[in-house]
CSV table of C-alpha atoms and ligand atoms in Angstrom, one decimal:
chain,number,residue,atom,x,y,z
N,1,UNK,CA,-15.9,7.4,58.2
N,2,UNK,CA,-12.6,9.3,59.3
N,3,UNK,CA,-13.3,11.8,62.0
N,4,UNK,CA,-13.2,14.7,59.8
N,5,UNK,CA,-16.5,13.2,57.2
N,6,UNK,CA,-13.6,13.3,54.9
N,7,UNK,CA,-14.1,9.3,53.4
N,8,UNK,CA,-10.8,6.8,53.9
N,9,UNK,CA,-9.5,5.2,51.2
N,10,UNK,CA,-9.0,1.7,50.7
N,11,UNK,CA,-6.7,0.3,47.7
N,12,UNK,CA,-6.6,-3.1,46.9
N,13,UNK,CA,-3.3,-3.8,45.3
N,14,UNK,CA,-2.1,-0.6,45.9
N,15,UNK,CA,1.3,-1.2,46.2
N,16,UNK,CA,1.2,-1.4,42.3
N,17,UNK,CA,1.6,1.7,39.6
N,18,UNK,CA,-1.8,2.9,39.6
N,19,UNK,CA,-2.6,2.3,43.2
N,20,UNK,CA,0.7,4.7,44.2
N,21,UNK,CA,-0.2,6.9,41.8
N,22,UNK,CA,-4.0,7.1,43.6
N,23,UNK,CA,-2.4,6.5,46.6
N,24,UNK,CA,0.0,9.9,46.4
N,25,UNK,CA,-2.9,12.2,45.2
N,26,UNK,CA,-5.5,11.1,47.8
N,27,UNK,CA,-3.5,11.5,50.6
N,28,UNK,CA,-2.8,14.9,49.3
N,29,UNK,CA,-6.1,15.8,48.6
N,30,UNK,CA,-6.5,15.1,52.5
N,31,UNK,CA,-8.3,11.6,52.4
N,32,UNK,CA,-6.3,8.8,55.1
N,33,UNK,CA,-5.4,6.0,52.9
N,34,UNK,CA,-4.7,2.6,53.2
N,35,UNK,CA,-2.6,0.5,51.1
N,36,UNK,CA,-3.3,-2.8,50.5
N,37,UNK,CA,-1.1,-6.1,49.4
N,38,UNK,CA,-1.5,-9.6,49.6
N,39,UNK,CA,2.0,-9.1,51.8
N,40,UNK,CA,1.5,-6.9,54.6
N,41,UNK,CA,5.4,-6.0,54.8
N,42,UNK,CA,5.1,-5.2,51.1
N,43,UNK,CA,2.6,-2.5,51.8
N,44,UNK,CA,4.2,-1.1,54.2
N,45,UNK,CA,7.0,-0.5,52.5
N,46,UNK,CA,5.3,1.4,50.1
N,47,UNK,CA,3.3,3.5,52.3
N,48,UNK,CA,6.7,4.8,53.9
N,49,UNK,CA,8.1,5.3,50.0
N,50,UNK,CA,5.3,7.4,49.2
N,51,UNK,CA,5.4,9.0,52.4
N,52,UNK,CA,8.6,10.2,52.1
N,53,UNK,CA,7.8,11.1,47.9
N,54,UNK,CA,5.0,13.5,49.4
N,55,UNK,CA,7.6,15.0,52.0
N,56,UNK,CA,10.4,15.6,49.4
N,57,UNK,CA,7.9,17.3,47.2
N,58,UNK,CA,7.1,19.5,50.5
N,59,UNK,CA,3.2,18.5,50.4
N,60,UNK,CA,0.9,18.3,53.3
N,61,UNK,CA,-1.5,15.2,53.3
N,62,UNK,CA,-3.0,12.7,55.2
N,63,UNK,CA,-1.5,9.5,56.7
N,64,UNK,CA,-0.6,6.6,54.6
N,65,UNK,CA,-0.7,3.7,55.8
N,66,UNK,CA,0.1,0.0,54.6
N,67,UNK,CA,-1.8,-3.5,55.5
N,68,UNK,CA,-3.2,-6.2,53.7
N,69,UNK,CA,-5.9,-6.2,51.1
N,70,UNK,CA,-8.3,-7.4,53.3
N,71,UNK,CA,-7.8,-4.8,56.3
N,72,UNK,CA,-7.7,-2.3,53.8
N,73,UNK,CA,-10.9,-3.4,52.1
N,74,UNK,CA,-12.2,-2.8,55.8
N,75,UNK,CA,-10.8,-0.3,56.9
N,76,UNK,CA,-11.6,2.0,53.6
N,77,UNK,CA,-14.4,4.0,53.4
N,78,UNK,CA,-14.8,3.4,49.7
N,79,UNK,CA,-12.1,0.8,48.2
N,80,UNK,CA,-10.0,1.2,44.8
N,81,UNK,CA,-9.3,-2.2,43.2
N,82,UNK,CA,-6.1,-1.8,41.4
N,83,UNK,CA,-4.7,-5.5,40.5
N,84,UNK,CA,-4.4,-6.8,37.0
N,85,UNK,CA,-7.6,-8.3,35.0
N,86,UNK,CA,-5.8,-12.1,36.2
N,87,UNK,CA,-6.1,-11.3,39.2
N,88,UNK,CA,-9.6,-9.7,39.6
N,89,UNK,CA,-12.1,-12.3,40.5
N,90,UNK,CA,-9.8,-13.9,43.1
N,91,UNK,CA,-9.2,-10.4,44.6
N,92,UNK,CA,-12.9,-9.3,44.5
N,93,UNK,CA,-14.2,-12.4,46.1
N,94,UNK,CA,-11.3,-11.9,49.1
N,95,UNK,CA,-12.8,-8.9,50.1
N,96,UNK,CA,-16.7,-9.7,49.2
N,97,UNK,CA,-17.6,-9.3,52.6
N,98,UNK,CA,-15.0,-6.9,53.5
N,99,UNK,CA,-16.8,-4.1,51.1
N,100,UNK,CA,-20.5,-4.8,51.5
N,101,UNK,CA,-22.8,-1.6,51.7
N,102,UNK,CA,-19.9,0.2,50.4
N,103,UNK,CA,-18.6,1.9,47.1
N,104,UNK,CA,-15.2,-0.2,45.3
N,105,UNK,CA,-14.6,1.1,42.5
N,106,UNK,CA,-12.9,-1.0,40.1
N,107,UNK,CA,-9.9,0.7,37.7
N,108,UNK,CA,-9.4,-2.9,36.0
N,109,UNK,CA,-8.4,-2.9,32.4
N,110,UNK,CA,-9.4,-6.5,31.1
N,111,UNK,CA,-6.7,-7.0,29.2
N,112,UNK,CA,-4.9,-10.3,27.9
N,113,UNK,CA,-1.6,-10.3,27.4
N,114,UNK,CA,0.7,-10.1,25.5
N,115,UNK,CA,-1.8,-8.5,23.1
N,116,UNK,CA,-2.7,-5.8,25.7
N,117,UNK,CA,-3.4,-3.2,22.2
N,118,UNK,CA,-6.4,-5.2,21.5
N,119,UNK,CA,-9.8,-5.3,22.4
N,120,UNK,CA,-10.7,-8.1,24.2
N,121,UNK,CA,-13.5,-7.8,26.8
N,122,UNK,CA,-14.4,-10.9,28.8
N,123,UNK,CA,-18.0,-12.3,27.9
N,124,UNK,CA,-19.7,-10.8,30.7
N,125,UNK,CA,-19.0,-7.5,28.8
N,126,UNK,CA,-16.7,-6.0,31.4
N,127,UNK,CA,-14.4,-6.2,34.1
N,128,UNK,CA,-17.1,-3.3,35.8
N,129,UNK,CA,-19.9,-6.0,35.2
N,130,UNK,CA,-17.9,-8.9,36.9
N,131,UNK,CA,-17.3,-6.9,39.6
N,132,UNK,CA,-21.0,-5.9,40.4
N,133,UNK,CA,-22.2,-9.3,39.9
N,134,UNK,CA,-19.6,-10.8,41.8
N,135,UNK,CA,-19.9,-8.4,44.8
N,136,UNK,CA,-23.7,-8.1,44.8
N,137,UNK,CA,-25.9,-5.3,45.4
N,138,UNK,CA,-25.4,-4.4,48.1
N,139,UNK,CA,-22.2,-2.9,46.8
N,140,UNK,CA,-21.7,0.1,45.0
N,141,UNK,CA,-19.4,-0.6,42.0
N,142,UNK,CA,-18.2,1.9,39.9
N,143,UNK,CA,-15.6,2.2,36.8
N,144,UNK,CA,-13.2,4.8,36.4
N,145,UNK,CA,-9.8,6.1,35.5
N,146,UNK,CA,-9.2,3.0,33.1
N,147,UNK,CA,-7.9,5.7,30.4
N,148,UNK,CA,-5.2,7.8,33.3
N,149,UNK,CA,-1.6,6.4,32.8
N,150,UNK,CA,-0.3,5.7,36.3
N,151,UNK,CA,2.8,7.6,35.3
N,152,UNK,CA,0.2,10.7,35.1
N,153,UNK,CA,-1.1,10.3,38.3
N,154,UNK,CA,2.3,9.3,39.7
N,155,UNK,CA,4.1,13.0,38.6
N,156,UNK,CA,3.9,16.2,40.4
N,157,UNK,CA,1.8,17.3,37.3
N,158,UNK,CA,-1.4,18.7,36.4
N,159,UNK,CA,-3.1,15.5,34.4
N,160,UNK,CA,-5.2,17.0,31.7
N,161,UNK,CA,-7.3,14.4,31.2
N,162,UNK,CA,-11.2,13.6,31.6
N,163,UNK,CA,-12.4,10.6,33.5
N,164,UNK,CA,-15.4,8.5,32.5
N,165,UNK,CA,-17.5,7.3,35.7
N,166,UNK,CA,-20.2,4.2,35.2
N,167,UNK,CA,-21.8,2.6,37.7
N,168,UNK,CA,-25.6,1.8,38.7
N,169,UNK,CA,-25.8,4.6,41.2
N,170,UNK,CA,-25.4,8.4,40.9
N,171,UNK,CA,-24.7,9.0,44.1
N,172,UNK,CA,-21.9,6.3,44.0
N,173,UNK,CA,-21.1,7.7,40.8
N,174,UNK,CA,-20.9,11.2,42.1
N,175,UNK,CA,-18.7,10.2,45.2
N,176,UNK,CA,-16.2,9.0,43.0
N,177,UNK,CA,-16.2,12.3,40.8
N,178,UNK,CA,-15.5,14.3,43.9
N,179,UNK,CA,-12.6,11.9,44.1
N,180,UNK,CA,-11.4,12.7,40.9
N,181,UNK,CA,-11.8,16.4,41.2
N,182,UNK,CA,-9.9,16.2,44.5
N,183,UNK,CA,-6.7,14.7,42.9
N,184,UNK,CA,-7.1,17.4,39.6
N,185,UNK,CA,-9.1,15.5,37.1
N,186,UNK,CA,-12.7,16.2,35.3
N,187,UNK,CA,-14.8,13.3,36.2
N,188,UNK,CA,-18.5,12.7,33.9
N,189,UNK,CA,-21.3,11.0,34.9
N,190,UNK,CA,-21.1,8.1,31.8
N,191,UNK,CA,-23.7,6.2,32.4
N,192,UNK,CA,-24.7,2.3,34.1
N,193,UNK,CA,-21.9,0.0,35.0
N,194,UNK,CA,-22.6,-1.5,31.5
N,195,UNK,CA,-20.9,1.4,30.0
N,196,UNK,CA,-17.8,0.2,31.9
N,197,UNK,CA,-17.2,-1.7,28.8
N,198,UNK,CA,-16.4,1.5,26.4
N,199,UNK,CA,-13.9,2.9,28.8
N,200,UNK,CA,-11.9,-0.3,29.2
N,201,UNK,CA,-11.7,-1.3,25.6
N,202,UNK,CA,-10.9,2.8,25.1
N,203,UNK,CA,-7.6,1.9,27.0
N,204,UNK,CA,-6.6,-0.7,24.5
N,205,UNK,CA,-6.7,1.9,21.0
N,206,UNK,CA,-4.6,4.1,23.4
N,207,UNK,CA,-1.5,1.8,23.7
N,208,UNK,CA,-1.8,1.7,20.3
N,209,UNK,CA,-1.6,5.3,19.6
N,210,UNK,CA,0.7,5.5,23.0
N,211,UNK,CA,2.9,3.0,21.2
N,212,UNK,CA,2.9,5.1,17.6
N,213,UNK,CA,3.4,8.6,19.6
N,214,UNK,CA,5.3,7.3,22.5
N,215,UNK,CA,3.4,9.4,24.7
N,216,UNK,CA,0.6,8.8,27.7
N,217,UNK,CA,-2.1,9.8,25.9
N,218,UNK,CA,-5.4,10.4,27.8
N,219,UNK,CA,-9.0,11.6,27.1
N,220,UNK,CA,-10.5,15.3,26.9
N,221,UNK,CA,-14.3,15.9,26.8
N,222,UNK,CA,-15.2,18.5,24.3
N,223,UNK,CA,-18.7,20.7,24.6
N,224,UNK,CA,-18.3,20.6,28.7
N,225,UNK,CA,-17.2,23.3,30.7
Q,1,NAP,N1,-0.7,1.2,35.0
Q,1,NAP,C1,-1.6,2.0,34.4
Q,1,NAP,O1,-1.1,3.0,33.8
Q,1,NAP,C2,-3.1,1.8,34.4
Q,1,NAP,C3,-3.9,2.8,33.9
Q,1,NAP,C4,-5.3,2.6,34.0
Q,1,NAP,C5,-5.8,1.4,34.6
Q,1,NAP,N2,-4.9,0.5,35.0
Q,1,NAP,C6,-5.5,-0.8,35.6
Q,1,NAP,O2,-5.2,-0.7,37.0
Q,1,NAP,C7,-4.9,-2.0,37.5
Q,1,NAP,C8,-3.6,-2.0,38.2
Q,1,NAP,O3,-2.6,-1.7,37.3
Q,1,NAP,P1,-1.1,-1.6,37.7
Q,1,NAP,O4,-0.3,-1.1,36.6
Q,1,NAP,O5,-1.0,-0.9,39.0
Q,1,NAP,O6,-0.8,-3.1,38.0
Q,1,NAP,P2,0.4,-3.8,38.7
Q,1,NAP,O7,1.4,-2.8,39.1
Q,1,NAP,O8,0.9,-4.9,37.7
Q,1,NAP,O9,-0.2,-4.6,39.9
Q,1,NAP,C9,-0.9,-3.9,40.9
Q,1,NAP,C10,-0.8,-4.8,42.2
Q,1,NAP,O10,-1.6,-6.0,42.0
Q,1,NAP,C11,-1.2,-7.0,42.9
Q,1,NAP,N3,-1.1,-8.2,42.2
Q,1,NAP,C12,-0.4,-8.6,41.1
Q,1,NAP,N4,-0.6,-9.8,40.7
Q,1,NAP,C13,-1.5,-10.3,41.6
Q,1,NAP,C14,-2.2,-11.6,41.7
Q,1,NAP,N5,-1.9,-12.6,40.9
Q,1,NAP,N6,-3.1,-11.7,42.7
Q,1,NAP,C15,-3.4,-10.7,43.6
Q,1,NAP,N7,-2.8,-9.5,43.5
Q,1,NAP,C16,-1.9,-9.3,42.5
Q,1,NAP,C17,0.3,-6.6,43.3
Q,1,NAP,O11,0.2,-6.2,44.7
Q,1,NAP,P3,0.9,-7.1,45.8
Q,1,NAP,O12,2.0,-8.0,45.2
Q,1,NAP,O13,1.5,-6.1,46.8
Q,1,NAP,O14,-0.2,-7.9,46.4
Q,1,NAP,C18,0.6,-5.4,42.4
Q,1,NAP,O15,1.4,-4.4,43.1
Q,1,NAP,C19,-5.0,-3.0,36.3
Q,1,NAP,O16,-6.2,-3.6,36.2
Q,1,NAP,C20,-4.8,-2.1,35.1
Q,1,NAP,O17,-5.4,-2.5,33.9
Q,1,NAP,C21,-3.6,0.6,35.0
């Protein structure tokens, strides 16, 4: 745990477009994060581009720096995975032991291209569900932010959309929701990691209604305040 009680943040593949995006309002939200790759140099590079995006936009934040997945798997407090559905199980089972006793939460969107507007969950039910079983119990998995568009969380914007957190612990659960909040979002309490499966196959009918409106379209809650 950082010095401050404030968690680090680990994020596997973060050199990617969701993992800047997460990456950019962490740090900001005063959270040390570390970016990982498979090529050290490659993360580094990106920790100084966003860097430098948070000091032309004149924002105060936390370090960011970049390492490979596995340091950053270690070094992380609680560690995003953010690499594509092909590359999930080979990722997860890099850092196994790097994450044990730890909450990863898992952004994975199983899709299968090229028909990425279609539902098509793996057997096991869920990218969430390979992830717990993979990792064990002794880790903390939860699913979330499968319905954000990176290019949301990438903008200097407010990102009025609602985030659906599953996992088998509340506390785990609620950790990640204060993660959420931090970087502007509403986060919900949405049940076990079973229900993993509804927000991922969500992401699927909105490319299609991305596609038809050409927009980023995201979710909203109704009946919460
Ligand atoms: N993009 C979105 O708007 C969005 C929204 C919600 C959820 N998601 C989900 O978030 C995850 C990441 O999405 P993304 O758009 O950021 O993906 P991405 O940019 O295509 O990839 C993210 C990172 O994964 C690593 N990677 C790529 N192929 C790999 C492989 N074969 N083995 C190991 N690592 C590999 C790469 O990092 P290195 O080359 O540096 O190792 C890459 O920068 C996906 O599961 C996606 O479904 C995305």
């Amino acid at each position: 745990m950082s010095s401050n009680t404030t968690p680090s943040i680990g994020i596997v593949g973060g050199t990617g477009d969701l993992g800047r995006g997460l990456a950019l309002r962490l740090a900001k939200a005063g959270h040390d994060v570390l970016v990982g790759s498979r090529k050290p140099e490659q993360a580094v590079e990106a920790a100084e581009a966003l860097t430098a995006e948070l000091a032309s936009r004149g924002v105060a934040h936390q370090p960011i720096e970049g390492l490979d997945n596995v340091s950053a798997a270690e070094r992380g407090d609680i560690v995003f995975v953010t690499v594509p559905f092909g590359a999930h199980t080979p990722t997860l089972e890099s850092i196994k032991n790097a994450v044990q006793g730890k909450v990863v939460v898992d952004v994975t969107v199983p899709l299968v291209p090229p028909r990425v507007a279609r539902v098509q969950l793996p057997p096991e039910g869920s990218a969430g569900m390979i992830a717990q079983t993979l990792l064990g119990e002794e880790v903390q998995v939860v699913s979330a932010l499968q319905n954000v568009a990176a290019a949301h969380l990438q903008a200097d914007m407010d990102i009025p959309c609602d985030v659906l957190v599953t996992g088998n612990e509340k506390t785990a659960r609620q950790s990640v929701i204060d993660l959420i909040e931090a970087m502007g979002m509403r986060g919900f309490h949405a049940g076990l990691i079973h229900n993993a499966a509804a927000a991922e196959a969500l992401t699927s009918v909105l490319i299609n209604i991305n596609k038809q409106y050409k927009t980023h379209a995201g979710l909203r809650l109704t009946g919460i305040e």
